[in-house]
Structure formats: C-alpha cells, structure tokens
Phi, psi and omega in degrees: 000317183298322179296314177298318181297314177308316181293323180293326178295320178299313180297319180295316179300318179295326183291318173304310179299320181293322173300318181300319183289317180300315175300317181301312182293326178299309181296323179292322180295321173300315179300315181297314184295318181299314182296320184292323181291322182292322178292326181291324185278339185274126175301143181291157179297326183290316179296317183289346183248016183255136178227132184246123175247134173225159172133233189307122179291341176290318184275329183313317178295317182294317185293323175299320182291318183290322178304314183295321177296315179298315179300320180296331182270348183230074180309139179094346177271138176233122182245120180258122181248121182236144175265192180139005184094155182300324180294326173292321179298321170300308184303310186296326181290316187290334183266352182080012181287320180237147178283323184233129171259144176257117184231118184268052175190171173290152173293148180273164179302326177284004185244021180300341181281355179257164171241135180243143181230113182285132181245349182192166171244149183216171176228168174242129185240142167282134181233141180225172178292144184294342176276356178285128180288345185289131182244346178208155178218139176285170183289323180297316180300318181299314178299320182292321176296310183291332176266002177084011177285323176254120182245348180232148182295335184290345175284346181240014180095010180250205183276171176279065182228147181291134184277136175258110182277125179243124185240157177279149178281156180304151178090359180259125181301330181299316175299316182296320182286325175296314173297320174301312177307313184273358184055055179232160173257150179303328183296339187269346178289139179247073186279155172254334180225137175238132187234169180255284185268173184299317182300323176296320184291319175295318178295322179299311182296314179301325184271357181221106182296348183245020177267157173225143178210182176215134187212180177292138178301316178303312178294318184288318180294325176303312178292314186298317178296338179261021172093000178294132181284075179220144177245135172270126181268147178295155179226120182064031178077008181249124174310138175277107182207156173294324178302314182290331171293316178302319184282347178082017180257351182280136188293336186240072180255168183196151174277149174253113187248152165257126192240139176229165186272345180206182177294121183294142182231167168055228182298316181302313180298313180300318178298310181297318176298321175293323183288342182254001184268160175301347177295340183240011181302325181291328174290322182295314179297322179297336179266003179067041173244173178254120181292156174277151180052040177240150179289000000 
C-alpha cells in the first residue's frame, strides 16, 4: 500500500504541475492574441507617416526641396512627390490617391469641392533661343504664330527662318492659362512639338534656335541665370521677371497651390503650414518664385 500510495503521490504531483503549465500557456496565448489584434487594428508607423503629393511639374521641384527639409525636421516621415500635370493633382486628390495635389493655377468654379493653399507666385513667359534677335512680341503676334498665320521669324522682326512652335500637352495648367490669355482653343494651335514639363520646353528651345515656347518664369529665369541660351520675352510691354511677378504687374501670373479634398489635418496640415511659412522662403526664392506672406 505504501508503494501504491507513493506512486499515487507522484502521479498526483505531476498532475498538478501539468495543470499549472496548461493554465499558464492558456493565459499567455490570450495575451499574445490580444496584442496581435491590437497591432492589426493600429495603422503602422510607416503608413501613418507617408505623404504623397502629385501634380504640377512647375511646383514639383520646389515641393521636393520643401519635402526634404520637412523630413529632416521630422524623422520617420516620408514624402513622395510625383509629377504629371495639375489635372493629375486634381484627379488624384479627388480619388484619394494623393493627400495633396500640386496645381499651378487658381481653382476653377467646378473645383469648389477642393481647398487650395498658395505657397508661391509665378508667371508664364514666352521663351526663344538667346540667339534669336526678337526681344518682344505682341499678343496678336503670339496668337498668329501659334495658329500658323505667321510661319517665319522675319514676319515678327527676326530672320528668314521657319518658326518651330512648341506647345504644352493637355492637362497642363500652363497650357490652360496661355490659351486663356490669347483667347484661343487648343484645337486652333498648330504645334510642331508637344512637351510636358518646363524642363522639356526649355531644352527644346535651347536645342533649336528657331523655336518658340512658353514656360514658368521661375523655371526659365533659373536656367537663364545659369547660362542656358534662352531669352524670356516681354509680354504686354512688361519684362518677364520674378520681380514683376512680385510687384503684381506681369500680365500672365498665377498662384502655385497645394490642394486638398477637405480641411487638412495631422501630417497634411503640418506640411502645408510648413510650406507656407518663412522657414522655406529661401527655397522658394532659390527656385525663382515669389514667396507668400513675404515683404
């Protein structure tokens, strides 16, 4: 009996230890499951700290510089800047593809569902090769060149060379403002070359002494100051310059906007406030734009 009792005692002891282990493992499993569920329901740090901007190729270089400075001040934040034109910026914000759209013009009446925040002012300049003797064109001359009524430079004070007309692609706000200024429809334009962003337009004119195009004043003046053989033509008797945009006297000026689908909150709000603050005025001026709220 004692042997049996001893055996029973041993079995009973093992049974208690086993039950203890099972209970411990059961509660541990519950804790792990709760933690996993909480993590699954919580947005990841990477996702919550990523910001996507799409749209205007005029704004994109400036937005990229502002983004890099913002990231340096906010470790863990990642800002992705993509181009594609102002129309893409509008579309992507409405569809929720991008948190912020870059739109290099004022919003239209049918875009009242969006909110715009101006980060700089810019103008649109007619550009020719620096070797072209033409220094100014009237609005009618520009319209006649772009509609094919004037085909050679000697009809506008230049040499007897055929004009290469460079036009912007659909969806670009620069095209919309240019057409509005000339009171033309895009279907009336007779282009030889169609380009997307400002850099393409400037490169095309640099590579063709007989070309004419139109781009951001900021982009053109930036390249001209660095020795690119491109000339900005006066418009309406006013020199195409950042200073005249700042003074509000250049006839073809525009706001550079960051656009959202609703009142910005959180990271979006902080970035927009930063992009409109004096902390980035040096970046705005370095891109040859006019800062907002600056003396």
